[in-house]
Short mmCIF file of C-alpha atoms and ligand atoms in Angstrom, two decimals:
data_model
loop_
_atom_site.label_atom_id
_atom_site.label_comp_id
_atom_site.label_asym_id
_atom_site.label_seq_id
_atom_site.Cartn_x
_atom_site.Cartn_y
_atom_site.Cartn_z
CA UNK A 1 109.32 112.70 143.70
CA UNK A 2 110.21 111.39 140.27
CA UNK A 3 105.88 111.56 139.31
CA UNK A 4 106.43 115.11 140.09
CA UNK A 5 109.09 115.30 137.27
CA UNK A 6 108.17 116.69 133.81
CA UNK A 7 110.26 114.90 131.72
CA UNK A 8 109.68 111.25 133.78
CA UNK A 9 105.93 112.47 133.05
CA UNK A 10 106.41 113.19 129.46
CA UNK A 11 108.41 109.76 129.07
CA UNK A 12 105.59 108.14 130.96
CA UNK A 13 102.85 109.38 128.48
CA UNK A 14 104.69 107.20 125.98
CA UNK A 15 102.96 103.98 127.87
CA UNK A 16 100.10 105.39 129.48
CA UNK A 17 97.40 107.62 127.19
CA UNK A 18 96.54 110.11 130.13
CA UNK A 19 95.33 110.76 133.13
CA UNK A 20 91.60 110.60 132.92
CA UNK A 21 88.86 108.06 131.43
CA UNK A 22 87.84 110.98 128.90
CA UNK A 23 91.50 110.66 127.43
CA UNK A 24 91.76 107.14 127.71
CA UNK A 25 88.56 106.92 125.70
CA UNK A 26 89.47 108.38 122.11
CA UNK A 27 92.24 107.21 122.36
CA UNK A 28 90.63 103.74 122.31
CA UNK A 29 88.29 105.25 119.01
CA UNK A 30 91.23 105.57 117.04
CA UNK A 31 92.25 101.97 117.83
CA UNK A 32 88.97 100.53 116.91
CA UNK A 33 89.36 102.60 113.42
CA UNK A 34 92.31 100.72 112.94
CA UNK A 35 90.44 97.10 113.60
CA UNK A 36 92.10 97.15 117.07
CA UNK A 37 90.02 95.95 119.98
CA UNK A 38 91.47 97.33 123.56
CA UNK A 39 91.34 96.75 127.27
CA UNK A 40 91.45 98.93 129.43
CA UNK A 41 93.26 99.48 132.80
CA UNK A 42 93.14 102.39 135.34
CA UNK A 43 96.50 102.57 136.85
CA UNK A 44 96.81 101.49 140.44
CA UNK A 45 98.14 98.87 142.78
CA UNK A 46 98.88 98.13 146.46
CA UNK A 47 96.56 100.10 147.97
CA UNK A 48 96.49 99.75 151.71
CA UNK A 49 92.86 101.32 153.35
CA UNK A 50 89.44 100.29 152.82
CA UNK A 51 88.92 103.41 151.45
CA UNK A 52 91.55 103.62 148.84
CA UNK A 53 90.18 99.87 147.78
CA UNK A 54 86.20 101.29 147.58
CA UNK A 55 87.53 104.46 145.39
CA UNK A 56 89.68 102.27 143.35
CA UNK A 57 86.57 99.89 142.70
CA UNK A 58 84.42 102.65 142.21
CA UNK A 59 87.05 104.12 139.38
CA UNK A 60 87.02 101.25 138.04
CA UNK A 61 83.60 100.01 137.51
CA UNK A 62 83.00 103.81 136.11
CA UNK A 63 85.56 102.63 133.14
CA UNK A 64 82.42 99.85 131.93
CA UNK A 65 80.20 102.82 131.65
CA UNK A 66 82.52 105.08 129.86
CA UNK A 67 83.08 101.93 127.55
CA UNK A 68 78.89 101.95 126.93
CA UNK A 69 78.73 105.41 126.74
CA UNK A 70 81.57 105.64 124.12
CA UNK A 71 80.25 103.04 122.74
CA UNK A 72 83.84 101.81 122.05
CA UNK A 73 84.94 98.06 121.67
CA UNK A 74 86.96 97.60 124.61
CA UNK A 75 87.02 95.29 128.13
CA UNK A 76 88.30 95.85 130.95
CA UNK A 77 91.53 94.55 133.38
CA UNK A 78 92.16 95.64 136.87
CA UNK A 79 94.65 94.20 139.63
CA UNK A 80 93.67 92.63 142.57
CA UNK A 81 95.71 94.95 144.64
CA UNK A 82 93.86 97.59 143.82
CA UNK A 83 90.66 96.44 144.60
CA UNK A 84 92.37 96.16 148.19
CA UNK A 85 93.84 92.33 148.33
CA UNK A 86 96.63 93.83 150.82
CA UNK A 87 94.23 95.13 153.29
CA UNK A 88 91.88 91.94 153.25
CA UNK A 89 90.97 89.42 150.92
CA UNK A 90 87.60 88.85 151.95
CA UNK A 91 87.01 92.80 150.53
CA UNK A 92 88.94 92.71 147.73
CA UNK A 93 86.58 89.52 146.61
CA UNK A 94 83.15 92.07 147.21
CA UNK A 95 84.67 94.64 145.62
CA UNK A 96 85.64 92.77 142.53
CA UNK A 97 82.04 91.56 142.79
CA UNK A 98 80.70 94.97 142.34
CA UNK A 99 82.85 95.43 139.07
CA UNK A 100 81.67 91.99 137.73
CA UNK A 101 78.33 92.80 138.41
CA UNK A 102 78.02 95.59 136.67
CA UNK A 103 80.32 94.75 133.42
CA UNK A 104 77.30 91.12 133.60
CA UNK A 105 74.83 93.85 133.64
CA UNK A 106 76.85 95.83 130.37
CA UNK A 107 77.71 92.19 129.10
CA UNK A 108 81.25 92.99 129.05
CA UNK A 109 84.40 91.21 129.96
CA UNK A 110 87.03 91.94 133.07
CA UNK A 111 90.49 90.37 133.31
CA UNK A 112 91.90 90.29 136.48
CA UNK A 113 96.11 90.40 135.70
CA UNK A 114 97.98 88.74 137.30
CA UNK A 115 100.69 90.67 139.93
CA UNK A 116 104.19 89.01 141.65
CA UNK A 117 104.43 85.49 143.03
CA UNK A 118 103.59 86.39 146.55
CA UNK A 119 99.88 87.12 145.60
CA UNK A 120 99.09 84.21 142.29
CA UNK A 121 97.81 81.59 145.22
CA UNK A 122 95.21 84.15 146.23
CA UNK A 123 94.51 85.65 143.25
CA UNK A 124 93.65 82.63 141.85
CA UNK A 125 91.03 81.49 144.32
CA UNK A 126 89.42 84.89 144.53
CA UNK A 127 89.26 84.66 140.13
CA UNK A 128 87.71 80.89 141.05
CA UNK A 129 85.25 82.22 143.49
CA UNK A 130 84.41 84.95 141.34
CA UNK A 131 83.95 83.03 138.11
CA UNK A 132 81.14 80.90 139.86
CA UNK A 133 78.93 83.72 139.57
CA UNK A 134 80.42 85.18 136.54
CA UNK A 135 81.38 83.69 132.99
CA UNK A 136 82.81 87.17 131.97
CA UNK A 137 85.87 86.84 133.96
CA UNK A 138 89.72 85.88 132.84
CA UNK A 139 92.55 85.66 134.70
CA UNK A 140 96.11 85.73 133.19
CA UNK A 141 99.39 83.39 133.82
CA UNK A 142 103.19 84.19 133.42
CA UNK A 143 105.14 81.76 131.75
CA UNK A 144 108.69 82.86 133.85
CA UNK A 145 106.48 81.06 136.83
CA UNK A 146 107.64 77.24 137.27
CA UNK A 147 104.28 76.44 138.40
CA UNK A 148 102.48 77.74 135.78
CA UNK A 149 102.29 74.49 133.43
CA UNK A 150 100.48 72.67 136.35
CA UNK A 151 98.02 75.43 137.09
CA UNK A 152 96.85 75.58 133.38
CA UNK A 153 97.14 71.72 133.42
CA UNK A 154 95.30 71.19 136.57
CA UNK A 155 93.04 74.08 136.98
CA UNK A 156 92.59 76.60 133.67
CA UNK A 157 91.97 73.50 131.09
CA UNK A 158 89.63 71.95 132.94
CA UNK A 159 87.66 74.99 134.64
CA UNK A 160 87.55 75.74 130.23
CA UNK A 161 88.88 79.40 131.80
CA UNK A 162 89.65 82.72 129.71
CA UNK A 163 93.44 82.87 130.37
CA UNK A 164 95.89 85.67 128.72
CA UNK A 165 99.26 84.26 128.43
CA UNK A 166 102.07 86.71 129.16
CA UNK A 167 106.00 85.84 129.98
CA UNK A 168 105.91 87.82 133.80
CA UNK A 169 106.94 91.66 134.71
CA UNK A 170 107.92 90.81 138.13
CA UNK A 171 111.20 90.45 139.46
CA UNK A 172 110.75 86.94 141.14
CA UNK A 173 113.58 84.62 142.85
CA UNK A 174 114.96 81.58 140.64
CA UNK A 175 113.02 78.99 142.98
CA UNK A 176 109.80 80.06 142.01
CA UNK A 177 110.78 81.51 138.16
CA UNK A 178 112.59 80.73 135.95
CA UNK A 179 116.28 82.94 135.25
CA UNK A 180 117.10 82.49 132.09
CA UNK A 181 114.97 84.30 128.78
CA UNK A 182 115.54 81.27 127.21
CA UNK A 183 113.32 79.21 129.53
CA UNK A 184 110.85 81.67 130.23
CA UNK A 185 110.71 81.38 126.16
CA UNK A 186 110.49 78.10 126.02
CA UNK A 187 108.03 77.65 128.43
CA UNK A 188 105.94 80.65 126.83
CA UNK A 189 105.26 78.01 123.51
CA UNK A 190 105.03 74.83 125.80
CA UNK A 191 101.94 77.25 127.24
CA UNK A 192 100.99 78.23 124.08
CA UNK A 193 100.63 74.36 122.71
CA UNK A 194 98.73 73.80 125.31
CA UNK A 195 96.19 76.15 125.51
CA UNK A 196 95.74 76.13 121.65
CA UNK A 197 95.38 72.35 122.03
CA UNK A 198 92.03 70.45 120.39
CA UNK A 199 91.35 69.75 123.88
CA UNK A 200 91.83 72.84 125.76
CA UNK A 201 89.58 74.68 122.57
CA UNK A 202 86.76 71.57 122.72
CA UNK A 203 86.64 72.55 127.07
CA UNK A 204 85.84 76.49 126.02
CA UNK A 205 89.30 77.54 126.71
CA UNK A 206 89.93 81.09 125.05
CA UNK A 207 93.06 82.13 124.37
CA UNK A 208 95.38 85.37 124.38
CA UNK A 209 98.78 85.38 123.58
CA UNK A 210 99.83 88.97 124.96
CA UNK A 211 103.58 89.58 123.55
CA UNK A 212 105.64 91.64 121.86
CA UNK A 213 108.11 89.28 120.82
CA UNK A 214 108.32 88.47 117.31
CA UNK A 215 109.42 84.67 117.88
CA UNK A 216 106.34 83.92 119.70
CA UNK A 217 103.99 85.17 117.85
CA UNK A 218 105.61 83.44 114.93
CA UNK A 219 104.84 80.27 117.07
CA UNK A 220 101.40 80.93 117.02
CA UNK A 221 100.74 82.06 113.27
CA UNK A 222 102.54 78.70 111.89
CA UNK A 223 100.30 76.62 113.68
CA UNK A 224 97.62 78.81 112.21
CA UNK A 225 99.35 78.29 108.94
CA UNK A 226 99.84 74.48 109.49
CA UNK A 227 96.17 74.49 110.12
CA UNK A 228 96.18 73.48 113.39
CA UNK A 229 94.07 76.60 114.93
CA UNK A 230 91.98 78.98 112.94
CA UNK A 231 92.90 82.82 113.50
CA UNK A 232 89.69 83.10 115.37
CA UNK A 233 91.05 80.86 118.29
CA UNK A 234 92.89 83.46 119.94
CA UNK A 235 93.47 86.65 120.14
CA UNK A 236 96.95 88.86 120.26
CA UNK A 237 97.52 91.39 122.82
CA UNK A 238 100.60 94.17 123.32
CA UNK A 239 100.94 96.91 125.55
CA UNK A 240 99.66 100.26 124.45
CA UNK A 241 103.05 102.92 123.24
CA UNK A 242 105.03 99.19 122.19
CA UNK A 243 105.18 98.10 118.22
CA UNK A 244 102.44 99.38 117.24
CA UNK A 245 103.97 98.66 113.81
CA UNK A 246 103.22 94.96 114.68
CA UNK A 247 100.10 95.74 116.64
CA UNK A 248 98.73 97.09 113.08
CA UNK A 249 100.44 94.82 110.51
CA UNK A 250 98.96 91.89 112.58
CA UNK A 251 95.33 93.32 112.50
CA UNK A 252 95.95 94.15 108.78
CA UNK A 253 96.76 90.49 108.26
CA UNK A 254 92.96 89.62 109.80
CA UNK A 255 94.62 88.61 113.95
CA UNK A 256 91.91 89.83 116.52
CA UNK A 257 94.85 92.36 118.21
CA UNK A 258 93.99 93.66 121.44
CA UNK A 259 95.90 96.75 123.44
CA UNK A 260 96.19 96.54 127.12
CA UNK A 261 95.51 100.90 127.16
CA UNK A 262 96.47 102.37 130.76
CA UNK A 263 95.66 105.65 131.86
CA UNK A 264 95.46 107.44 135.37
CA UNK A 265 97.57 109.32 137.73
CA UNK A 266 99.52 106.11 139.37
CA UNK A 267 101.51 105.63 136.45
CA UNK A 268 104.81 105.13 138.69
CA UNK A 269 105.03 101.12 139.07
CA UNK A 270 103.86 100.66 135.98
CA UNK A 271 106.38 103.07 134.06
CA UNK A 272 109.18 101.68 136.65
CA UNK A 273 108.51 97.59 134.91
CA UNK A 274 108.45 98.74 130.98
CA UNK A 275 111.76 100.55 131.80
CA UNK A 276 113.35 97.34 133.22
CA UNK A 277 112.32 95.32 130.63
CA UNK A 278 113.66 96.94 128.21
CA UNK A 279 117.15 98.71 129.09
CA UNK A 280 116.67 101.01 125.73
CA UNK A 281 114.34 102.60 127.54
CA UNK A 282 116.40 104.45 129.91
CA UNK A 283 117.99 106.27 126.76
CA UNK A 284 114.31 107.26 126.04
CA UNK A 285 113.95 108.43 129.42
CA UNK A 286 117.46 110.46 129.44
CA UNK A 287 116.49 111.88 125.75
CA UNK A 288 112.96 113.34 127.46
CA UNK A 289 115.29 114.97 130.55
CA UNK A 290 117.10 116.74 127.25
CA UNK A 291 113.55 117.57 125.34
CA UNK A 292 112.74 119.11 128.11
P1 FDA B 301 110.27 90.43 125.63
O1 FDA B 301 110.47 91.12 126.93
O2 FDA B 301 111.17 89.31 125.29
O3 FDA B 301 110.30 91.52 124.50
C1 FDA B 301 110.20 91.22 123.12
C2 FDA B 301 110.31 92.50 122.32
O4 FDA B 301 109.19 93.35 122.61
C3 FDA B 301 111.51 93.37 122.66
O5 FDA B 301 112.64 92.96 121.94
C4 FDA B 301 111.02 94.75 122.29
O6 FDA B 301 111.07 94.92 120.89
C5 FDA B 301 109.57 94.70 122.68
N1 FDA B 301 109.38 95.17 124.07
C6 FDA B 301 109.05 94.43 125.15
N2 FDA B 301 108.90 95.19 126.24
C7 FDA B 301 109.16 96.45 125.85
C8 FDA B 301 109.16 97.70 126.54
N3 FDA B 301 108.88 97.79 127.83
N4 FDA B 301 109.47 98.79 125.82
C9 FDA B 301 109.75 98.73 124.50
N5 FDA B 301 109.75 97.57 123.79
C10 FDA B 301 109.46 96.45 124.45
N6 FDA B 301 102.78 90.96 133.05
C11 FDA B 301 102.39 90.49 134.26
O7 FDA B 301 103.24 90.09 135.05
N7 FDA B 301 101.07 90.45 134.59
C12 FDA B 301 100.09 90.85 133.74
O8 FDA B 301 98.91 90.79 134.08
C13 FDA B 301 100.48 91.35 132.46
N8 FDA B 301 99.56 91.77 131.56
C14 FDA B 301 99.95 92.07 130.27
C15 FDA B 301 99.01 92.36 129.30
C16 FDA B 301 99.42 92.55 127.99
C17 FDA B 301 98.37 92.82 126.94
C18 FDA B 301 100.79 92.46 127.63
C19 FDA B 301 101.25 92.61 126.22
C20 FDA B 301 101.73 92.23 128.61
C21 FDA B 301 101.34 92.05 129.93
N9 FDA B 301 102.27 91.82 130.92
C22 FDA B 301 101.85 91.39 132.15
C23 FDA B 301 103.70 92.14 130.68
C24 FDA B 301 104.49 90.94 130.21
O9 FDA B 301 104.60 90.01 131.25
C25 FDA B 301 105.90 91.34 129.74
O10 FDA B 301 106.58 91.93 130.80
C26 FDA B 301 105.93 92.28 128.56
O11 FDA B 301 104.92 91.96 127.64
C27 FDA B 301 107.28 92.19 127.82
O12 FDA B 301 107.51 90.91 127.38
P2 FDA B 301 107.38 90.39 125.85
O13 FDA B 301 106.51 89.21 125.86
O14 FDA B 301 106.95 91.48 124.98
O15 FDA B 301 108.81 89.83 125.50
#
């Protein structure tokens, strides 16, 4: 009911570019003409029939040849629950396979993100699985998870894996995450240390910090300052429609910054977690009910 709403729609468009690839794509050009390197994502999660998971995939992989065609500078993320996790596993691993395939043959890059608790267990063996085929795969970890430390720790460091470190959009319960912002802070830079760490960098561990928040990224430039990392060690990433003032003054300052650029039709779930994380957004959705 509430996609059907103009003014939810024209709120929406503030996070997500548009509905098709051939939006999403110039919109991506005028990053790039700002230094700004994106990924892109076509909206969609949960899907529940074989079908639904084979279109999905099919959408999907059509994004790597949009990027070639384009020729823009931009990778790729999808969700595992689009590529049909729910309905079975075992699927969701050969359709992910098709997308790898092709971005190997394109020799780009796909992150798979990372969705709520009940699914981290499985999406990390299916990224593990995959990334024995494929070196152009990444996963990406929330800090608000308490297991988190030991998974980079005990399985990211070592595997010398493509991780991009985000705090967690989920609303998850306080045994497996962690309540308070100040933790999920804190833990954010004890992640941060440790995948910027001489070791994790001399195992091929690449790095992206993908925030908003001004504290950690400060985090990250003073080690760069203290000359403990080099600004080619990492990269930042931010969602597309949030600071773009810091998106650019970053890039300006000679940070790889990355966008995470959505488009599509399914732009519900995704709308419904930048409005909770932010209650200021809710006045920017009531202001777009009076625009209209
Ligand atoms: P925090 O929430 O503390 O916000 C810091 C500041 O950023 C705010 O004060 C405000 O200025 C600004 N801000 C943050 N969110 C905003 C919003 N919605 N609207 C307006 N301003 C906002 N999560 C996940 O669970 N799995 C994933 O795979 C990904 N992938 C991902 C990719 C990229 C590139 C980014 C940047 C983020 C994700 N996330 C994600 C989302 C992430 O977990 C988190 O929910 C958001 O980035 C918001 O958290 P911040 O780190 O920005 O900090």
């Amino acid at each position: 009911m509430i996609m059907g709403l103009p003014f939810a729609k024209r709120a929406a468009r503030r996070f997500v570019v548009g509905e098709t690839l051939d939006e999403a794509l110039p919109a991506v050009g005028d990053l790039n003409r700002d230094g700004i390197l994106a990924t892109l994502d076509l909206l969609g999660e949960d899907v529940m029939t074989p079908q639904e998971a084979r279109q999905s995939t099919a959408g999907v992989t059509g994004i790597l040849d949009g990027i070639r065609r384009a020729g823009v500078k931009s990778n790729l993320s999808l969700k595992l629950t689009q590529m049909g996790l729910r309905v079975d596993p075992q699927l969701c691993q050969e359709n992910l396979e098709v997308v790898l395939q092709r971005a190997s043959d394109l020799g780009n890059f796909v992150r798979i993100d990372m969705e709520g608790s009940d699914v981290t267990d499985v999406t990390f063996r299916i990224y593990e699985k995959a990334r024995e085929r494929h070196p152009n795969v990444g996963i990406v970890i929330q800090s608000c998870l308490r297991r988190t430390e030991k998974d980079v720790l005990e399985r990211l460091i070592p595997a010398g894996a493509s991780v991009r470190l985000c705090k967690g959009a989920y609303n998850e319960p306080p045994d497996r995450a962690f309540p308070q912002k100040s933790e999920v802070d804190a833990s954010f830079k004890r992640l941060t240390d440790l995948l910027l760490s001489p070791e994790s960098r001399s195992r091929g561990v690449r790095t992206a910090i993908a925030t908003h928040d001004e504290a950690m990224i400060r985090h990250v430039k003073d080690k760069v300052a203290r000359g403990e990392i080099g600004k080619g060690d990492f990269e930042f990433q931010m969602l597309y429609g949030i600071r773009r003032d810091l998106q650019q003054s970053l890039a300006q300052e000679g940070h790889t910054v990355r966008i995470y650029v959505t488009f599509g039709t399914q732009w519900y779930p995704y709308f419904m977690r930048r409005l909770a994380e932010r209650p200021a957004n809710v006045l920017f959705l009531v202001r777009n009910i009076f625009r209209g």
